[in-house]
PDB file of C-alpha atoms in Angstrom:
ATOM      1  CA  MET A   1      12.004 -55.324-143.431  1.00  0.00           C
ATOM      2  CA  THR A   2      12.609 -57.790-140.652  1.00  0.00           C
ATOM      3  CA  THR A   3      11.010 -57.354-137.241  1.00  0.00           C
ATOM      4  CA  ARG A   4      12.193 -59.233-134.141  1.00  0.00           C
ATOM      5  CA  PHE A   5      11.337 -58.942-130.460  1.00  0.00           C
ATOM      6  CA  PHE A   6      13.619 -59.380-127.450  1.00  0.00           C
ATOM      7  CA  ARG A   7      13.428 -59.370-123.676  1.00  0.00           C
ATOM      8  CA  VAL A   8      16.179 -57.166-122.261  1.00  0.00           C
ATOM      9  CA  ASP A   9      16.842 -56.255-118.655  1.00  0.00           C
ATOM     10  CA  ARG A  10      15.501 -52.725-118.251  1.00  0.00           C
ATOM     11  CA  SER A  11      18.865 -51.578-116.924  1.00  0.00           C
ATOM     12  CA  GLN A  12      20.318 -52.417-120.361  1.00  0.00           C
ATOM     13  CA  HIS A  13      17.803 -50.534-122.563  1.00  0.00           C
ATOM     14  CA  ALA A  14      19.880 -47.345-122.823  1.00  0.00           C
ATOM     15  CA  TYR A  15      23.024 -49.358-123.606  1.00  0.00           C
ATOM     16  CA  LEU A  16      21.183 -51.364-126.285  1.00  0.00           C
ATOM     17  CA  THR A  17      19.872 -48.169-127.872  1.00  0.00           C
ATOM     18  CA  PHE A  18      23.311 -46.538-127.791  1.00  0.00           C
ATOM     19  CA  ILE A  19      25.002 -49.551-129.404  1.00  0.00           C
ATOM     20  CA  THR A  20      22.408 -50.018-132.147  1.00  0.00           C
ATOM     21  CA  GLU A  21      22.399 -46.292-132.995  1.00  0.00           C
ATOM     22  CA  SER A  22      26.159 -46.443-133.506  1.00  0.00           C
ATOM     23  CA  TYR A  23      25.501 -48.823-136.437  1.00  0.00           C
ATOM     24  CA  GLU A  24      23.771 -46.153-138.502  1.00  0.00           C
ATOM     25  CA  GLY A  25      20.894 -47.529-140.556  1.00  0.00           C
ATOM     26  CA  LEU A  26      21.253 -51.073-139.217  1.00  0.00           C
ATOM     27  CA  CYS A  27      18.014 -51.137-137.263  1.00  0.00           C
ATOM     28  CA  THR A  28      15.580 -49.200-135.149  1.00  0.00           C
ATOM     29  CA  VAL A  29      14.863 -50.182-131.556  1.00  0.00           C
ATOM     30  CA  SER A  30      11.535 -49.424-129.883  1.00  0.00           C
ATOM     31  CA  THR A  31      10.329 -50.321-126.405  1.00  0.00           C
ATOM     32  CA  MET A  32       7.118 -52.359-126.656  1.00  0.00           C
ATOM     33  CA  ASP A  33       6.560 -53.176-122.962  1.00  0.00           C
ATOM     34  CA  ASN A  34       8.787 -51.346-120.508  1.00  0.00           C
ATOM     35  CA  ALA A  35       7.605 -53.348-117.493  1.00  0.00           C
ATOM     36  CA  LYS A  36       8.537 -56.663-119.159  1.00  0.00           C
ATOM     37  CA  GLY A  37      11.634 -55.313-120.916  1.00  0.00           C
ATOM     38  CA  ILE A  38      10.360 -56.109-124.417  1.00  0.00           C
ATOM     39  CA  VAL A  39      11.965 -54.261-127.314  1.00  0.00           C
ATOM     40  CA  ARG A  40      11.346 -54.453-131.045  1.00  0.00           C
ATOM     41  CA  MET A  41      14.196 -54.369-133.543  1.00  0.00           C
ATOM     42  CA  ILE A  42      13.413 -53.588-137.183  1.00  0.00           C
ATOM     43  CA  ALA A  43      16.088 -54.007-139.853  1.00  0.00           C
ATOM     44  CA  PRO A  44      15.790 -52.832-143.460  1.00  0.00           C
ATOM     45  CA  GLU A  45      16.195 -55.306-146.300  1.00  0.00           C
ATOM     46  CA  GLY A  46      19.795 -56.256-146.907  1.00  0.00           C
ATOM     47  CA  ARG A  47      20.977 -55.605-143.338  1.00  0.00           C
ATOM     48  CA  GLU A  48      19.536 -58.756-141.708  1.00  0.00           C
ATOM     49  CA  GLU A  49      22.799 -60.707-141.704  1.00  0.00           C
ATOM     50  CA  GLU A  50      24.730 -57.814-140.187  1.00  0.00           C
ATOM     51  CA  LEU A  51      22.033 -57.377-137.534  1.00  0.00           C
ATOM     52  CA  GLU A  52      22.168 -61.087-136.732  1.00  0.00           C
ATOM     53  CA  GLY A  53      25.864 -60.781-135.880  1.00  0.00           C
ATOM     54  CA  LEU A  54      25.183 -57.846-133.582  1.00  0.00           C
ATOM     55  CA  ILE A  55      22.282 -59.671-131.914  1.00  0.00           C
ATOM     56  CA  ARG A  56      24.455 -62.718-131.170  1.00  0.00           C
ATOM     57  CA  ALA A  57      27.100 -60.497-129.578  1.00  0.00           C
ATOM     58  CA  LEU A  58      24.503 -58.615-127.526  1.00  0.00           C
ATOM     59  CA  GLN A  59      22.858 -61.856-126.385  1.00  0.00           C
ATOM     60  CA  GLU A  60      26.163 -62.894-124.863  1.00  0.00           C
ATOM     61  CA  GLU A  61      26.987 -59.458-123.483  1.00  0.00           C
ATOM     62  CA  ILE A  62      23.689 -58.294-121.979  1.00  0.00           C
ATOM     63  CA  GLY A  63      21.634 -61.492-122.001  1.00  0.00           C
ATOM     64  CA  MET A  64      18.880 -60.370-124.339  1.00  0.00           C
ATOM     65  CA  GLU A  65      16.513 -63.166-125.289  1.00  0.00           C
ATOM     66  CA  GLU A  66      14.378 -63.423-128.422  1.00  0.00           C
ATOM     67  CA  VAL A  67      10.655 -63.729-127.692  1.00  0.00           C
ATOM     68  CA  ALA A  68       7.403 -64.059-129.613  1.00  0.00           C
ATOM     69  CA  TRP A  69       5.268 -60.956-129.418  1.00  0.00           C
ATOM     70  CA  PRO A  70       1.783 -60.204-130.766  1.00  0.00           C
ATOM     71  CA  ALA A  71       1.558 -58.072-133.882  1.00  0.00           C
ATOM     72  CA  CYS A  72       0.869 -54.412-133.146  1.00  0.00           C
TER      73      CYS A  72
END
């Protein structure tokens, strides 16, 4: 499994969740810090490359930014 963290404008959280859920089994999205807009994306093995393509598109579309985040 691959885990990555992103800062996303809070107004875009529902959109991000909707889009990622439409790619069934691609990843799970969890809010880590609502105030800061930090979300965690976890992809199962073998789906990392597909997720990377979606992340690049979403970075351009909604301006999400990858961030370092402490382990939970």
